[in-house]
Short mmCIF file of C-alpha atoms and ligand atoms in Angstrom, two decimals:
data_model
loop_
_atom_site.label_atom_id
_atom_site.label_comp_id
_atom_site.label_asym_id
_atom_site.label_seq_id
_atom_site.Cartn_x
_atom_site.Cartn_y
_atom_site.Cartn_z
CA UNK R 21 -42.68 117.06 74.78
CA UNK R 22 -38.90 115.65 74.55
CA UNK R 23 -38.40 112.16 74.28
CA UNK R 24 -36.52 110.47 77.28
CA UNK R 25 -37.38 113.81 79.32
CA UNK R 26 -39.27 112.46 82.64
CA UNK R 27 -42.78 113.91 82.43
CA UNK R 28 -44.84 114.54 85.52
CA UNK R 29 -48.18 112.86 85.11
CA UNK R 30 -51.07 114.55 86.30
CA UNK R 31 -51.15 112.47 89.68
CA UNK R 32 -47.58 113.57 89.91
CA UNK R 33 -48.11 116.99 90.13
CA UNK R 34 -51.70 117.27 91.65
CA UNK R 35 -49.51 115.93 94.43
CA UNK R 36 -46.37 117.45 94.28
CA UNK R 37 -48.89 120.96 94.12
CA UNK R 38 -50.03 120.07 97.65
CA UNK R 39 -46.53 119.96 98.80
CA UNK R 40 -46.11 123.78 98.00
CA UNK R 41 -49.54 124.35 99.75
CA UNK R 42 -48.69 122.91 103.00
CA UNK R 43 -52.78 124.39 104.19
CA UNK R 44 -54.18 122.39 101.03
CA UNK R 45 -56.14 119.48 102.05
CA UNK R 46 -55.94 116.91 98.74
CA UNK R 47 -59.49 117.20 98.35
CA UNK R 48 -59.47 118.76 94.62
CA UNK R 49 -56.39 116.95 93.37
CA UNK R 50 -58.37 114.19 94.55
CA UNK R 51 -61.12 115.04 92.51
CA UNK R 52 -59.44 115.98 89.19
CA UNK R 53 -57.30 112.97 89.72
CA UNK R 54 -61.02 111.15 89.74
CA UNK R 55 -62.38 113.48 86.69
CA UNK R 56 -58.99 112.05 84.68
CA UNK R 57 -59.74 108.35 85.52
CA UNK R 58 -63.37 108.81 84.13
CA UNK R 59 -61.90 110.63 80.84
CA UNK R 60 -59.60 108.11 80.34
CA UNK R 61 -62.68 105.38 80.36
CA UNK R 62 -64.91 108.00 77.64
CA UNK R 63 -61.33 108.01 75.95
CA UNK R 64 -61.12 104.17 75.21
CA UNK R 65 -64.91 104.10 73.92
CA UNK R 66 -64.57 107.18 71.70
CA UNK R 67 -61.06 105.32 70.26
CA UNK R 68 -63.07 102.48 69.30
CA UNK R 69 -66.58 104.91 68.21
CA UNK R 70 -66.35 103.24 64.12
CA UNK R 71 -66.24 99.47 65.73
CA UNK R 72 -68.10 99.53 68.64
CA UNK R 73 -71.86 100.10 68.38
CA UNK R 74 -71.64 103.25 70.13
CA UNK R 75 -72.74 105.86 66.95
CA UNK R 76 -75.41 107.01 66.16
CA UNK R 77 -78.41 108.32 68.29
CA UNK R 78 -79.70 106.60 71.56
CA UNK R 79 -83.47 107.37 70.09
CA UNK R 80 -84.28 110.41 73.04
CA UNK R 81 -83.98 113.67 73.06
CA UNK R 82 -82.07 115.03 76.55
CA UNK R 83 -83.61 118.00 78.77
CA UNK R 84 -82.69 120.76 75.77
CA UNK R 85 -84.64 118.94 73.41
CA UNK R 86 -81.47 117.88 71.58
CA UNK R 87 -81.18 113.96 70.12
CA UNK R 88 -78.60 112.21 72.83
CA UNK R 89 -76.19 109.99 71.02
CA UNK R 90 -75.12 106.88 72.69
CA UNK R 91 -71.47 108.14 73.09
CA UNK R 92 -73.39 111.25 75.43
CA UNK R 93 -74.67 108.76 77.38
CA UNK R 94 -71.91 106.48 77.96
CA UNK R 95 -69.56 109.48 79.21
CA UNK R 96 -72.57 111.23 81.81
CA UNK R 97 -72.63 107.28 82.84
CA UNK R 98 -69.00 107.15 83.59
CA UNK R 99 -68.58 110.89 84.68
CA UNK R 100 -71.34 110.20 87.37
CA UNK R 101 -70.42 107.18 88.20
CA UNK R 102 -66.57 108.17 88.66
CA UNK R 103 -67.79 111.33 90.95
CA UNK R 104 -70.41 109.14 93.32
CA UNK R 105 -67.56 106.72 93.92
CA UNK R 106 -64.97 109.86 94.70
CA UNK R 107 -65.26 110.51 97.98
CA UNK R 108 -64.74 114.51 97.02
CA UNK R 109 -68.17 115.27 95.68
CA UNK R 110 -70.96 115.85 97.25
CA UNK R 111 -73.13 116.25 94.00
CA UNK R 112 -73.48 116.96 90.49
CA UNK R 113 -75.15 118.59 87.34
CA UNK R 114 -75.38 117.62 84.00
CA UNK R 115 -75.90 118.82 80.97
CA UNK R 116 -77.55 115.67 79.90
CA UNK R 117 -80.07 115.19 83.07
CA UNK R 118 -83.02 117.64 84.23
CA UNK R 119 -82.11 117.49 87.86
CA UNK R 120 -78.50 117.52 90.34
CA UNK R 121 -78.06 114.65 91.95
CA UNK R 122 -76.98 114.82 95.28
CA UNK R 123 -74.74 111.81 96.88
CA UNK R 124 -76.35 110.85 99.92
CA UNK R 125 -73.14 108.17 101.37
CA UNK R 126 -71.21 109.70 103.96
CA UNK R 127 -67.84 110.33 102.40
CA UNK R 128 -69.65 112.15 99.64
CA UNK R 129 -71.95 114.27 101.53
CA UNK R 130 -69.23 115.49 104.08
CA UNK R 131 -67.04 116.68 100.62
CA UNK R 132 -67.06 120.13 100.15
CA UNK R 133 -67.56 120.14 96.12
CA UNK R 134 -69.95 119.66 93.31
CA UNK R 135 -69.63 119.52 90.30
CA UNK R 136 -70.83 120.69 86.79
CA UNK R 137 -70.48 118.55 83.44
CA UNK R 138 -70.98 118.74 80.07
CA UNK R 139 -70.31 115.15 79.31
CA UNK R 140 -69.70 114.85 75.98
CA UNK R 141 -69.56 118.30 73.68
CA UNK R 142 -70.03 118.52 70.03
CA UNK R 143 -71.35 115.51 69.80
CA UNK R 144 -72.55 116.02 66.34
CA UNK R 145 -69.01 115.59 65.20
CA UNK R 146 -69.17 112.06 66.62
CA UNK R 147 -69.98 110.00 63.61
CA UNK R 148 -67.66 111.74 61.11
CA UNK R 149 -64.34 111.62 63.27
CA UNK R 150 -63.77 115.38 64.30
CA UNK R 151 -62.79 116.23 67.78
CA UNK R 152 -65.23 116.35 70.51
CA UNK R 153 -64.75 117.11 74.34
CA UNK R 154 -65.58 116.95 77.86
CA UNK R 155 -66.11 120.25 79.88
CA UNK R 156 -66.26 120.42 83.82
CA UNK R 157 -66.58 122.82 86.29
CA UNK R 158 -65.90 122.34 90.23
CA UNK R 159 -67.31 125.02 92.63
CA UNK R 160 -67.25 124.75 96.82
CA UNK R 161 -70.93 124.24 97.83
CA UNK R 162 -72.55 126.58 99.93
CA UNK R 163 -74.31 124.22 101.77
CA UNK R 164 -73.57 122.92 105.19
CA UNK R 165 -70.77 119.80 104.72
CA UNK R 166 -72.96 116.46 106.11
CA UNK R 167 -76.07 117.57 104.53
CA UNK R 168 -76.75 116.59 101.06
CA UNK R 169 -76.23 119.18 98.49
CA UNK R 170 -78.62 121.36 96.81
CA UNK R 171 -79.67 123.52 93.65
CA UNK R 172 -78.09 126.96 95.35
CA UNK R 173 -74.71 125.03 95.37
CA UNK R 174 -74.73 124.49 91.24
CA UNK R 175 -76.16 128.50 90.51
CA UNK R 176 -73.07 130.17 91.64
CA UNK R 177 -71.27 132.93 89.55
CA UNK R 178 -68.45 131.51 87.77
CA UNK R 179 -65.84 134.08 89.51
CA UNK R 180 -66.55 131.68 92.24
CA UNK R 181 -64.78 128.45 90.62
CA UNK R 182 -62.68 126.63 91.92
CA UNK R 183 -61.50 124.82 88.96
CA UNK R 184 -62.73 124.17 85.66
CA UNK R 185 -61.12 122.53 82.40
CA UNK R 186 -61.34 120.11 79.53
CA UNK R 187 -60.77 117.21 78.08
CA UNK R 188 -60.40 117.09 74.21
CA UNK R 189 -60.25 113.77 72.61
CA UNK R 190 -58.54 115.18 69.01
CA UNK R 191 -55.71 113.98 67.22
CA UNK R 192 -54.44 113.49 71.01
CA UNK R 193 -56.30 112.79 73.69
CA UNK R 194 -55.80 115.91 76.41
CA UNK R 195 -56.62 117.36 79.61
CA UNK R 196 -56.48 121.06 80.08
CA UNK R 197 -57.77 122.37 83.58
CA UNK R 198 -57.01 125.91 85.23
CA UNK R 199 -57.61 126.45 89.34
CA UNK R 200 -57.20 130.19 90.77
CA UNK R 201 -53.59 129.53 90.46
CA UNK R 202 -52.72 128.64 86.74
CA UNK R 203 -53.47 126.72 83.63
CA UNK R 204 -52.34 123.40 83.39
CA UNK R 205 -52.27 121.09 80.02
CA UNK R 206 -51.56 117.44 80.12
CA UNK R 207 -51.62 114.87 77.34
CA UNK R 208 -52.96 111.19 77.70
CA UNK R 209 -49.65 108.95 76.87
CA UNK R 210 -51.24 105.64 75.43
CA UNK R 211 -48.04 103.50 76.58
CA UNK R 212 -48.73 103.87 80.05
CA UNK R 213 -52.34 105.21 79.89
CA UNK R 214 -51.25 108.25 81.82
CA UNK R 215 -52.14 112.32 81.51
CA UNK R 216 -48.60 113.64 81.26
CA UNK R 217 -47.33 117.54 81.81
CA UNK R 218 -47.23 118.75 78.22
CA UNK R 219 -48.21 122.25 78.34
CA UNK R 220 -47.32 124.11 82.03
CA UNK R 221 -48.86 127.33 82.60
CA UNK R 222 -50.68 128.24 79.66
CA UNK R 223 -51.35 131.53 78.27
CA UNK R 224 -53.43 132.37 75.50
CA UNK R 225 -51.59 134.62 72.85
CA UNK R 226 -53.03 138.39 73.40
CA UNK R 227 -53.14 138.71 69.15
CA UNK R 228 -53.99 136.52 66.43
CA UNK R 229 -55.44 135.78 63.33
CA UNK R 230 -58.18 133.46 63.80
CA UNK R 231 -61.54 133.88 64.34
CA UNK R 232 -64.15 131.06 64.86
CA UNK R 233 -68.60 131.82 64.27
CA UNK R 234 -71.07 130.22 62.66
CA UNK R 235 -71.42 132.13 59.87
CA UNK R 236 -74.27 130.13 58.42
CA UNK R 237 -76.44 132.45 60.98
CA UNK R 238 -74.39 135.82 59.79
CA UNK R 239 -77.92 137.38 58.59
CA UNK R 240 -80.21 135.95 61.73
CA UNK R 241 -77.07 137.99 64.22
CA UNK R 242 -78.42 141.41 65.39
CA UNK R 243 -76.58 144.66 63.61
CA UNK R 244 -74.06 145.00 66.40
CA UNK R 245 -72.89 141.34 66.14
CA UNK R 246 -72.68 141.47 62.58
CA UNK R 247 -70.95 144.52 62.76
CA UNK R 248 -68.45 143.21 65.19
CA UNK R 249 -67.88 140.37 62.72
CA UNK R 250 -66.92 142.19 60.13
CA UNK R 251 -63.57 143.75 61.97
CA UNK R 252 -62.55 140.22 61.00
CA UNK R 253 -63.18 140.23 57.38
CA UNK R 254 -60.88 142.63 55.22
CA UNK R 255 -62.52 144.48 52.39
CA UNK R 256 -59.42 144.91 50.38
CA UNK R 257 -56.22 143.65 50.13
CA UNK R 258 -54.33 145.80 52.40
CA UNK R 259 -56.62 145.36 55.64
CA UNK R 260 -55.39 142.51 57.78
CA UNK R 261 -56.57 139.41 56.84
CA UNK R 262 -58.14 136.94 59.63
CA UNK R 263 -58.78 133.48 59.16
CA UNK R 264 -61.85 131.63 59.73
CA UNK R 265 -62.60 128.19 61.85
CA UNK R 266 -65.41 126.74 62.71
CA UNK R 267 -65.44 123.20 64.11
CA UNK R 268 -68.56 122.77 65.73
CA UNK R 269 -67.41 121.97 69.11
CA UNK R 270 -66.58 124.42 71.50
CA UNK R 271 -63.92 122.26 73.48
CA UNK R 272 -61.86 122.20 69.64
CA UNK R 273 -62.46 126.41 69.82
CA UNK R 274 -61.22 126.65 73.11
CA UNK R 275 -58.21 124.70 72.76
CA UNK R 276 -56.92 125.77 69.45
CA UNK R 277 -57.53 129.70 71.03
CA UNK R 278 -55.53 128.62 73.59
CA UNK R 279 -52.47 127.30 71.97
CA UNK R 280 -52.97 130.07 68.91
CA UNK R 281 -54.94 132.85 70.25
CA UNK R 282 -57.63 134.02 68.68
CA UNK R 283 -61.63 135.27 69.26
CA UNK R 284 -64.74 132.39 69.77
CA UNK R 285 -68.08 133.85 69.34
CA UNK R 286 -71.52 132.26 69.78
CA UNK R 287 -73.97 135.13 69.70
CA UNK R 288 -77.98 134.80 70.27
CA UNK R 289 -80.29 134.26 66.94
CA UNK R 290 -83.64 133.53 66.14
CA UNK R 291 -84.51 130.77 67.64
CA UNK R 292 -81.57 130.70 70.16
CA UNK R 293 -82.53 134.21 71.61
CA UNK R 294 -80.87 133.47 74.51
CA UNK R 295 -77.74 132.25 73.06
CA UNK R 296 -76.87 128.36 72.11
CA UNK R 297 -74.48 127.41 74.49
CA UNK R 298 -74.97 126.49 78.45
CA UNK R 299 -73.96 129.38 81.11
CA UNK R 300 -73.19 126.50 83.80
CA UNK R 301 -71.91 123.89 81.62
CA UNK R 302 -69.96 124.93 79.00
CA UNK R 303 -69.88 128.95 79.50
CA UNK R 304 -68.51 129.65 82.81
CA UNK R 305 -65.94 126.76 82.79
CA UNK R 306 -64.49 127.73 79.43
CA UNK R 307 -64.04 131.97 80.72
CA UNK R 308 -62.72 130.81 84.24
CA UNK R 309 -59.79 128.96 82.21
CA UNK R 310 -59.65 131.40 79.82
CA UNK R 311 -59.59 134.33 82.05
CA UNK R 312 -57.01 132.19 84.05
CA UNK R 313 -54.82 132.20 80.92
CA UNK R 314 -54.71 136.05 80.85
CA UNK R 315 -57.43 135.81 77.93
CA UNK R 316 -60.97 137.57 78.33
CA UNK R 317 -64.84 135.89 77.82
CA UNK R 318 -68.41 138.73 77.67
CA UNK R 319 -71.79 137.98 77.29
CA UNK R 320 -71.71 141.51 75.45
CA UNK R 321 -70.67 144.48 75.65
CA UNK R 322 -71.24 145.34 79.20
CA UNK R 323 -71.23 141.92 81.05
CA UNK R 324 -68.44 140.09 82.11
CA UNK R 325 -69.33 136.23 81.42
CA UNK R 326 -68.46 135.41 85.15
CA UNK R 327 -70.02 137.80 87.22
CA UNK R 328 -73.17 136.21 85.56
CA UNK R 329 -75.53 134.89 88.12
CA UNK R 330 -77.01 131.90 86.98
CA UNK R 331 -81.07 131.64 87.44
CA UNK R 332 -81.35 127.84 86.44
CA UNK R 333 -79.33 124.73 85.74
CA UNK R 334 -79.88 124.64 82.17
CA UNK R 335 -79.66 128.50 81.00
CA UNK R 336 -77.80 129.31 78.09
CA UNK R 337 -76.17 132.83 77.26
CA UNK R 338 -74.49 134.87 74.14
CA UNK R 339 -70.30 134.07 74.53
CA UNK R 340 -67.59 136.35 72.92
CA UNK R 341 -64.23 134.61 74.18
CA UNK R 342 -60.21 134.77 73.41
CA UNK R 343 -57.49 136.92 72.92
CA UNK R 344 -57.65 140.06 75.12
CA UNK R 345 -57.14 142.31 72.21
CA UNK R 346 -59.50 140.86 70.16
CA UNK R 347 -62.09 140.86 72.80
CA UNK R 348 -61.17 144.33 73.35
CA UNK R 349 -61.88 145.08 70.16
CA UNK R 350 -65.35 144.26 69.55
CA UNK R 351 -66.51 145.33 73.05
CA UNK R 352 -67.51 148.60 72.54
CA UNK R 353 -69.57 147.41 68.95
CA UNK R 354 -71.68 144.69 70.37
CA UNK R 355 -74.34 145.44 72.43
P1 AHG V 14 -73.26 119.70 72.68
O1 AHG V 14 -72.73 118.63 71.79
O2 AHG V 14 -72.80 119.54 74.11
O3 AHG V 14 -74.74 119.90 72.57
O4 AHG V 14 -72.59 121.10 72.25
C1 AHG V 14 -72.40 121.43 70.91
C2 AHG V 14 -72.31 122.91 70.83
C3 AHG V 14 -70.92 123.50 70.88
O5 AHG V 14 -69.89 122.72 71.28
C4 AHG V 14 -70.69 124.04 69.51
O6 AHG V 14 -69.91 125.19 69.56
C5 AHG V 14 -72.07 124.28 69.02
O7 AHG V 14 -72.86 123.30 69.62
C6 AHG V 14 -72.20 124.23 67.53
O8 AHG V 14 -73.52 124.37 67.18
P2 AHG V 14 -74.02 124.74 65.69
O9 AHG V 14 -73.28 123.83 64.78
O10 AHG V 14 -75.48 124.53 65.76
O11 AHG V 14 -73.65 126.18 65.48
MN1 MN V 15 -71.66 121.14 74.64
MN1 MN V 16 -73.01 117.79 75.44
#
């Protein structure tokens, strides 16, 4: 970003986008332009996470058995919140509640959207300062408009998003989102409390050098993921040598892969035999924007991520995501 160079902020161009769409009918700038307003509320509170009472653990465990820290709570608070006011959702899904919730006021049940949230990701990196993130997911309902929502609307495939993106509160604080269209990246300017433009069409370098695991599980992984691991780790001096990251919160992986390229992996293990991460929440939103930035995202070796057809809310599933070649390259060794 240039200094003195006008920057678009993101209500800017959600609404100079409609003007090239002359059919479009506001409804999903609306709503990101909502999904921004409650970031930049999380934002402030995370800012201020070392003198505010607001680390630490909320003393409950949330629907995956996981502790909830009060930060997790605070941003489902203000995500729902922001959406039930919006008068372009009809419903959503957490990560941190059992059930949808449907919005039964008129404006929101004759919106055609819901919407899927994982309000506040890696939160185990809250108390010690590292980047964490908030991951959405917007999909047309299938339900009649003027009804009120229901469970069918949430368990779609992700190939059938509408949008789906980020926010990472790092070193800056940044929204990232992708529609059918393109991959947009904007960056909160504290002056004026704005998302501004920074990053226009993204695309996710096809190469690179980086890959990102938990290797603390390397022995629990099954042969073929282990195997696949190791095309990342030379075994003398004159292979290619890869670098390793690991932050511990997807939103970091996925935005660092973005700007650098690179391959995320979270395979199943032991006692996450289905895989850690959440198919609807974090999963499906991450390979839509991925996909959208001409990178690729498998369950395994045979299943694209988004033709996935979600059975419940809460599901999680094995993710290999990043640089097409790199993806490429372990697809025919994991199984
Ligand atoms: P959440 O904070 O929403 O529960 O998600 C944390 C996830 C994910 O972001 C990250 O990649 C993963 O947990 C790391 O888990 P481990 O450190 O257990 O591998
Ligand atoms: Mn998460
Ligand atoms: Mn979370």
């Amino acid at each position: 970003m240039r200094l003195n160079q006008r920057v678009m902020t993101l209500d800017e161009f959600t609404i100079q986008e409609l003007r090239n769409y002359p059919g479009a009918t506001g409804q999903l700038s609306g709503l990101l332009r909502d999904i921004g307003l409650a970031a930049k509320r999380v934002n402030v509170e995370v800012n201020k996470a070392g003198i505010a009472d607001i680390l630490g653990e909320a003393g409950k465990t949330n629907v995956q058995g996981e502790s909830v820290k009060k930060l997790d709570e605070f941003a489902n608070d203000q995500l729902i919140n922001s959406l039930a006011t919006s008068i372009y959702c009809c419903g959503v899904a957490s990560e941190e509640n059992e059930e949808f919730i449907a919005f039964s006021d008129e404006h929101s049940k004759n919106s055609k959207y819901v919407v899927l949230i994982d309000p506040l990701d890696g939160s185990g990196n809250i108390d010690v300062n590292v980047s964490i993130g908030t991951i959405f997911s917007v999909y047309r309902r299938l339900t009649p408009t003027g009804t009120p929502c229901g469970l069918e609307d949430f368990l779609q495939q992700g190939i059938y998003q509408i949008a789906a993106g980020y926010i990472i509160y790092g070193s800056s604080t940044m929204l990232v989102y992708a529609t059918r269209r393109s991959v947009q990246g904007f960056t909160l300017d504290p002056s004026i409390g704005e998302f501004c433009l920074s990053h226009p069409n993204l695309k996710v370098p096809e190469n690179s050098d980086i890959f990102s695991v938990n290797m603390g599980y390397y022995h629990l992984y099954d042969e073929s993921i282990r195997e696949a691991i190791q095309l990342f780790m030379a075994k003398d001096k004159k292979e290619k040598v890869y670098r390793h990251r690991f932050v511990g919160c997807m939103v970091s992986e996925i935005h660092r892969t973005l700007i650098q390229g690179g391959i995320f992996m979270y395979p199943a293990f032991g006692k996450y035999s289905q895989g850690r991460l959440r198919l609807c929440y974090e999963c499906n939103p991450m390979s839509f924007l991925m996909e959208k930035a001409g990178g690729l995202a498998i369950a395994d070796g045979k299943r694209r991520l988004l033709d996935i057809k979600p059975d419940e809310l809460h599901q999680r599933i094995p993710i290999f995501i990043g640089s097409k070649n790199m993806i490429e390259m372990i697809q025919p060794v994991i199984r």
